[in-house]
Every structure is written in structure tokens, then in C-alpha cells.
Amino acid sequence: MKTTEELLYQIRGLARIVVAFSFFYQGLVPKWLTHDPAEQAMLMAHGVWTAYPSWISHIGGLFEMALACWLVATFTDKKPLWVAGGALVFFLLDTMIFSPSYLGTTFNVVTTNLALLALVLIDQHILKFQADEINQRRFGQYFRFTRDRMLYEFVKRLELKDLPHLMHTLTQSRIKRRRKVRQKLKESLQPAENPLKDRSQIDRRSSSDRRRIFPLPQSKRTTNQPPDDSENPAP
């Protein structure tokens, strides 16, 4: 069973081979071997290159064949794909502007160029996906290498000369933690001290506070007072 990576590689290879074959065939057969009259008529429709249509057709054929060889030679490069996509769009717009009569024929430039442009986009997207996957793998390898390197450095530092210091630090922290736990336990077991142990002082203070808050009426205050000796002198 094929993996996803192998399947994407085959799809991208098929798309690029079809695009390269189409450019090579269009540059060789109609422009160099058969001298298609439709090619000559499309060039004459521009009105500028009517004097040398065959030479211009040959130059265009060489460009298309060179582009096809570039597509096959650089199988993992995006630059020929961008050039091929731009050429397809240019040929389509040129035909629509200067030779619109060819748009209604069978297998016209619209259908062929759009199909080839779709294959170019498929090739570009798969190539971008594969490049991102390769970058992720490289980053993962770099991360694992860095992690292993850091672990190696840490273990290297924990040699015999550093190990006693580390053990001493751990022991001191453990002793301090135990002291804190014992101190908290001792504080929780001690009873709360009462600052006023004499109950009479509490009762006396409460009675004086009640007198201050709720004073007695004048009549009760006079009746409760002892008789004055100045008013009833002794005989």
C-alpha cells in the first residue's frame, strides 16, 4: 500500500510531465514541423509582425521547448511553474483580445490553457506542502538534537565535584522544611493564654460599664444614698 508521501509525489510528477509535454509539443509540432496556418493567422492578427510571422513562430516554439526542458530538469523548483502559469495566462488573454474567433473551436485555447493552469497549481500546492513537511522534520531533528545536547551538558555538570554540593543543598532545604512543619505543629498545640485570669476583675469592669451606659434616675439615686450627718446633727 502506498503512503501519502509517495502518492503526492506521483501526482506532482504526473502533473509536471503533462505540462512539460504540452509545452514541448506546442513548441515543436505546430511551430517547427507543420507550420500550422492557424499559428500564422494568429500572429498576423496583431498587425505588427506581419513581415516575419514564421520567425516569430520559431522563436515562440524555442521558448516553449526550453520551458518544457526547464520543468523536467528542475523537478523540485517553483520558478518554472510560475513562468509556465504566466505564459498560459498570457496566451489566453492574447487570444481573447486579438483572435476571439478561435475561442469557439473544438479544444480551443480556453479549455486547454485552463486545464494546464490547474495542473500547474496542483504541482505548486503539493510542492509547498512537501517543503513545509521537510522543514518540520528538520526542526524536529534540531529540537531533538538540542534537547539531547542540553541533557548531556546537565549530566556532565553533575560530576563527582558537583554532586556533593547538590546533595548538601537538597539536605539543607529538607531540614528547613521539617523545622517549619515542627514550628507550626507546636504553635497549634499550645493553648491560648487568657490575659484576664481573675473573674472578679471582669465582673467589676462589666458592672462599671453598665453604670456608665445606663445611669440611674435621680430619685433612686437619692434614696439609695446614705443620710447626710450635716442635716441631722447629733444632740
Short mmCIF file of N, CA and C in Angstrom, two decimals, residues 52-149:
data_model
loop_
_atom_site.label_atom_id
_atom_site.label_comp_id
_atom_site.label_asym_id
_atom_site.label_seq_id
_atom_site.Cartn_x
_atom_site.Cartn_y
_atom_site.Cartn_z
N TYR A 52 7.40 39.01 -40.70
CA TYR A 52 8.15 37.80 -40.37
C TYR A 52 7.35 36.92 -39.41
N PRO A 53 6.23 36.38 -39.83
CA PRO A 53 5.45 35.54 -38.91
C PRO A 53 6.12 34.20 -38.62
N SER A 54 6.84 33.66 -39.61
CA SER A 54 7.47 32.35 -39.39
C SER A 54 8.60 32.44 -38.38
N TRP A 55 9.39 33.51 -38.45
CA TRP A 55 10.49 33.66 -37.49
C TRP A 55 9.97 33.84 -36.07
N ILE A 56 8.95 34.62 -35.94
CA ILE A 56 8.36 34.82 -34.60
C ILE A 56 7.78 33.52 -34.08
N SER A 57 7.18 32.74 -34.99
CA SER A 57 6.64 31.44 -34.58
C SER A 57 7.76 30.51 -34.14
N HIS A 58 8.89 30.55 -34.83
CA HIS A 58 10.02 29.70 -34.43
C HIS A 58 10.59 30.11 -33.07
N ILE A 59 10.67 31.41 -32.85
CA ILE A 59 11.18 31.89 -31.55
C ILE A 59 10.24 31.46 -30.42
N GLY A 60 8.93 31.58 -30.67
CA GLY A 60 7.97 31.13 -29.67
C GLY A 60 8.07 29.63 -29.40
N GLY A 61 8.32 28.86 -30.48
CA GLY A 61 8.48 27.42 -30.30
C GLY A 61 9.71 27.08 -29.47
N LEU A 62 10.81 27.80 -29.73
CA LEU A 62 12.02 27.56 -28.92
C LEU A 62 11.78 27.89 -27.45
N PHE A 63 11.05 28.98 -27.21
CA PHE A 63 10.75 29.35 -25.82
C PHE A 63 9.93 28.26 -25.12
N GLU A 64 8.94 27.73 -25.82
CA GLU A 64 8.09 26.70 -25.20
C GLU A 64 8.87 25.41 -24.97
N MET A 65 9.73 25.02 -25.91
CA MET A 65 10.52 23.80 -25.70
C MET A 65 11.55 23.99 -24.58
N ALA A 66 12.14 25.18 -24.48
CA ALA A 66 13.08 25.45 -23.39
C ALA A 66 12.37 25.42 -22.04
N LEU A 67 11.16 25.95 -22.01
CA LEU A 67 10.39 25.91 -20.76
C LEU A 67 10.04 24.48 -20.36
N ALA A 68 9.74 23.64 -21.35
CA ALA A 68 9.45 22.23 -21.05
C ALA A 68 10.67 21.53 -20.49
N CYS A 69 11.83 21.78 -21.08
CA CYS A 69 13.06 21.16 -20.54
C CYS A 69 13.37 21.68 -19.14
N TRP A 70 13.10 22.95 -18.88
CA TRP A 70 13.32 23.52 -17.55
C TRP A 70 12.41 22.88 -16.51
N LEU A 71 11.17 22.63 -16.90
CA LEU A 71 10.23 21.98 -15.99
C LEU A 71 10.68 20.57 -15.59
N VAL A 72 11.23 19.85 -16.56
CA VAL A 72 11.66 18.48 -16.27
C VAL A 72 12.98 18.47 -15.51
N ALA A 73 13.89 19.39 -15.87
CA ALA A 73 15.22 19.38 -15.25
C ALA A 73 15.17 19.76 -13.78
N THR A 74 14.42 20.80 -13.46
CA THR A 74 14.30 21.25 -12.06
C THR A 74 12.96 20.76 -11.53
N PHE A 75 12.97 19.53 -11.07
CA PHE A 75 11.71 18.89 -10.67
C PHE A 75 11.18 19.42 -9.35
N THR A 76 12.05 19.95 -8.50
CA THR A 76 11.62 20.43 -7.19
C THR A 76 11.70 21.95 -7.07
N ASP A 77 11.64 22.65 -8.20
CA ASP A 77 11.74 24.11 -8.18
C ASP A 77 10.40 24.72 -8.59
N LYS A 78 10.07 25.85 -7.95
CA LYS A 78 8.81 26.53 -8.25
C LYS A 78 8.92 27.55 -9.37
N LYS A 79 10.12 27.98 -9.69
CA LYS A 79 10.28 29.05 -10.68
C LYS A 79 9.73 28.68 -12.05
N PRO A 80 10.03 27.50 -12.61
CA PRO A 80 9.43 27.18 -13.92
C PRO A 80 7.92 27.07 -13.88
N LEU A 81 7.37 26.72 -12.72
CA LEU A 81 5.91 26.67 -12.62
C LEU A 81 5.30 28.06 -12.71
N TRP A 82 5.95 29.04 -12.07
CA TRP A 82 5.46 30.41 -12.19
C TRP A 82 5.56 30.92 -13.63
N VAL A 83 6.66 30.59 -14.30
CA VAL A 83 6.81 31.01 -15.70
C VAL A 83 5.77 30.34 -16.59
N ALA A 84 5.53 29.06 -16.34
CA ALA A 84 4.53 28.34 -17.14
C ALA A 84 3.13 28.89 -16.90
N GLY A 85 2.79 29.18 -15.65
CA GLY A 85 1.48 29.77 -15.36
C GLY A 85 1.31 31.13 -16.00
N GLY A 86 2.36 31.97 -15.94
CA GLY A 86 2.28 33.27 -16.59
C GLY A 86 2.15 33.17 -18.10
N ALA A 87 2.86 32.22 -18.71
CA ALA A 87 2.76 32.04 -20.16
C ALA A 87 1.37 31.58 -20.57
N LEU A 88 0.78 30.68 -19.80
CA LEU A 88 -0.58 30.21 -20.13
C LEU A 88 -1.60 31.33 -20.03
N VAL A 89 -1.49 32.15 -18.99
CA VAL A 89 -2.42 33.28 -18.84
C VAL A 89 -2.20 34.29 -19.97
N PHE A 90 -0.94 34.54 -20.34
CA PHE A 90 -0.65 35.49 -21.42
C PHE A 90 -1.21 35.00 -22.76
N PHE A 91 -1.01 33.72 -23.08
CA PHE A 91 -1.54 33.18 -24.34
C PHE A 91 -3.06 33.24 -24.36
N LEU A 92 -3.69 32.98 -23.23
CA LEU A 92 -5.15 33.02 -23.17
C LEU A 92 -5.67 34.44 -23.39
N LEU A 93 -5.09 35.41 -22.72
CA LEU A 93 -5.53 36.80 -22.89
C LEU A 93 -5.22 37.31 -24.29
N ASP A 94 -4.08 36.91 -24.86
CA ASP A 94 -3.74 37.34 -26.21
C ASP A 94 -4.74 36.81 -27.23
N THR A 95 -5.15 35.57 -27.07
CA THR A 95 -6.14 35.00 -27.99
C THR A 95 -7.49 35.67 -27.82
N MET A 96 -7.89 35.95 -26.58
CA MET A 96 -9.19 36.58 -26.34
C MET A 96 -9.23 38.00 -26.90
N ILE A 97 -8.10 38.69 -26.93
CA ILE A 97 -8.10 40.09 -27.39
C ILE A 97 -7.94 40.17 -28.91
N PHE A 98 -6.96 39.46 -29.47
CA PHE A 98 -6.62 39.63 -30.88
C PHE A 98 -7.27 38.59 -31.79
N SER A 99 -7.59 37.41 -31.29
CA SER A 99 -8.19 36.37 -32.13
C SER A 99 -9.37 35.73 -31.41
N PRO A 100 -10.43 36.47 -31.16
CA PRO A 100 -11.56 35.88 -30.43
C PRO A 100 -12.32 34.82 -31.22
N SER A 101 -12.09 34.74 -32.53
CA SER A 101 -12.80 33.74 -33.33
C SER A 101 -12.34 32.32 -33.00
N TYR A 102 -11.13 32.17 -32.47
CA TYR A 102 -10.62 30.83 -32.14
C TYR A 102 -11.15 30.31 -30.80
N LEU A 103 -11.90 31.12 -30.09
CA LEU A 103 -12.43 30.67 -28.80
C LEU A 103 -13.60 29.72 -28.95
N GLY A 104 -14.22 29.68 -30.12
CA GLY A 104 -15.38 28.81 -30.32
C GLY A 104 -15.06 27.49 -30.98
N THR A 105 -13.82 27.22 -31.26
CA THR A 105 -13.45 25.97 -31.92
C THR A 105 -13.37 24.82 -30.91
N THR A 106 -13.26 23.61 -31.44
CA THR A 106 -13.14 22.43 -30.57
C THR A 106 -11.75 22.37 -29.95
N PHE A 107 -11.72 22.05 -28.68
CA PHE A 107 -10.45 22.02 -27.92
C PHE A 107 -9.69 23.33 -28.12
N ASN A 108 -10.38 24.41 -27.81
CA ASN A 108 -9.79 25.72 -28.03
C ASN A 108 -8.81 26.06 -26.92
N VAL A 109 -8.27 27.27 -27.02
CA VAL A 109 -7.23 27.69 -26.09
C VAL A 109 -7.77 27.86 -24.67
N VAL A 110 -9.06 28.12 -24.54
CA VAL A 110 -9.63 28.31 -23.19
C VAL A 110 -9.58 27.00 -22.41
N THR A 111 -10.06 25.92 -23.00
CA THR A 111 -10.11 24.64 -22.29
C THR A 111 -8.72 24.09 -22.03
N THR A 112 -7.85 24.15 -23.04
CA THR A 112 -6.50 23.57 -22.85
C THR A 112 -5.67 24.38 -21.86
N ASN A 113 -5.70 25.69 -21.99
CA ASN A 113 -4.88 26.52 -21.09
C ASN A 113 -5.38 26.46 -19.65
N LEU A 114 -6.68 26.44 -19.45
CA LEU A 114 -7.21 26.35 -18.09
C LEU A 114 -6.88 25.00 -17.46
N ALA A 115 -6.94 23.93 -18.27
CA ALA A 115 -6.59 22.60 -17.73
C ALA A 115 -5.11 22.55 -17.34
N LEU A 116 -4.26 23.08 -18.21
CA LEU A 116 -2.83 23.11 -17.88
C LEU A 116 -2.54 24.01 -16.68
N LEU A 117 -3.28 25.12 -16.57
CA LEU A 117 -3.09 26.01 -15.43
C LEU A 117 -3.51 25.33 -14.12
N ALA A 118 -4.55 24.51 -14.17
CA ALA A 118 -4.95 23.75 -12.98
C ALA A 118 -3.87 22.75 -12.57
N LEU A 119 -3.25 22.10 -13.55
CA LEU A 119 -2.15 21.17 -13.23
C LEU A 119 -0.95 21.91 -12.63
N VAL A 120 -0.69 23.12 -13.13
CA VAL A 120 0.40 23.91 -12.56
C VAL A 120 0.12 24.27 -11.10
N LEU A 121 -1.12 24.66 -10.80
CA LEU A 121 -1.48 25.00 -9.42
C LEU A 121 -1.41 23.77 -8.51
N ILE A 122 -1.83 22.62 -9.03
CA ILE A 122 -1.72 21.38 -8.23
C ILE A 122 -0.26 21.08 -7.90
N ASP A 123 0.59 21.22 -8.90
CA ASP A 123 2.02 20.97 -8.68
C ASP A 123 2.59 21.94 -7.65
N GLN A 124 2.21 23.20 -7.72
CA GLN A 124 2.71 24.20 -6.78
C GLN A 124 2.26 23.90 -5.35
N HIS A 125 0.99 23.56 -5.17
CA HIS A 125 0.47 23.31 -3.83
C HIS A 125 1.11 22.07 -3.20
N ILE A 126 1.26 21.01 -3.99
CA ILE A 126 1.89 19.80 -3.45
C ILE A 126 3.35 20.05 -3.11
N LEU A 127 4.03 20.82 -3.97
CA LEU A 127 5.43 21.14 -3.70
C LEU A 127 5.58 21.97 -2.43
N LYS A 128 4.67 22.91 -2.22
CA LYS A 128 4.69 23.72 -0.99
C LYS A 128 4.43 22.85 0.23
N PHE A 129 3.47 21.93 0.12
CA PHE A 129 3.18 21.03 1.24
C PHE A 129 4.38 20.16 1.59
N GLN A 130 5.04 19.63 0.58
CA GLN A 130 6.22 18.79 0.83
C GLN A 130 7.37 19.61 1.43
N ALA A 131 7.52 20.85 0.97
CA ALA A 131 8.59 21.69 1.54
C ALA A 131 8.31 22.00 3.01
N ASP A 132 7.05 22.29 3.35
CA ASP A 132 6.70 22.55 4.76
C ASP A 132 6.93 21.31 5.61
N GLU A 133 6.60 20.14 5.07
CA GLU A 133 6.82 18.91 5.83
C GLU A 133 8.31 18.65 6.06
N ILE A 134 9.12 18.93 5.05
CA ILE A 134 10.57 18.76 5.21
C ILE A 134 11.12 19.72 6.25
N ASN A 135 10.62 20.97 6.24
CA ASN A 135 11.07 21.95 7.23
C ASN A 135 10.67 21.53 8.64
N GLN A 136 9.47 20.97 8.79
CA GLN A 136 9.04 20.50 10.10
C GLN A 136 9.92 19.35 10.58
N ARG A 137 10.29 18.46 9.67
CA ARG A 137 11.18 17.36 10.06
C ARG A 137 12.55 17.89 10.48
N ARG A 138 13.05 18.85 9.74
CA ARG A 138 14.35 19.43 10.11
C ARG A 138 14.27 20.12 11.46
N PHE A 139 13.18 20.84 11.71
CA PHE A 139 13.03 21.50 13.01
C PHE A 139 12.92 20.48 14.13
N GLY A 140 12.19 19.37 13.86
CA GLY A 140 12.08 18.32 14.87
C GLY A 140 13.43 17.68 15.16
N GLN A 141 14.21 17.43 14.13
CA GLN A 141 15.56 16.89 14.35
C GLN A 141 16.44 17.87 15.11
N TYR A 142 16.35 19.15 14.78
CA TYR A 142 17.13 20.15 15.50
C TYR A 142 16.70 20.24 16.96
N PHE A 143 15.38 20.16 17.19
CA PHE A 143 14.88 20.23 18.57
C PHE A 143 15.35 19.02 19.38
N ARG A 144 15.28 17.83 18.78
CA ARG A 144 15.74 16.64 19.49
C ARG A 144 17.25 16.70 19.75
N PHE A 145 18.00 17.18 18.76
CA PHE A 145 19.45 17.30 18.96
C PHE A 145 19.76 18.30 20.08
N THR A 146 19.04 19.43 20.10
CA THR A 146 19.27 20.43 21.15
C THR A 146 18.89 19.89 22.51
N ARG A 147 17.77 19.16 22.58
CA ARG A 147 17.35 18.58 23.86
C ARG A 147 18.38 17.57 24.36
N ASP A 148 18.86 16.70 23.48
CA ASP A 148 19.87 15.72 23.89
C ASP A 148 21.17 16.41 24.31
N ARG A 149 21.50 17.49 23.61
CA ARG A 149 22.72 18.21 23.97
C ARG A 149 22.59 18.84 25.36
#
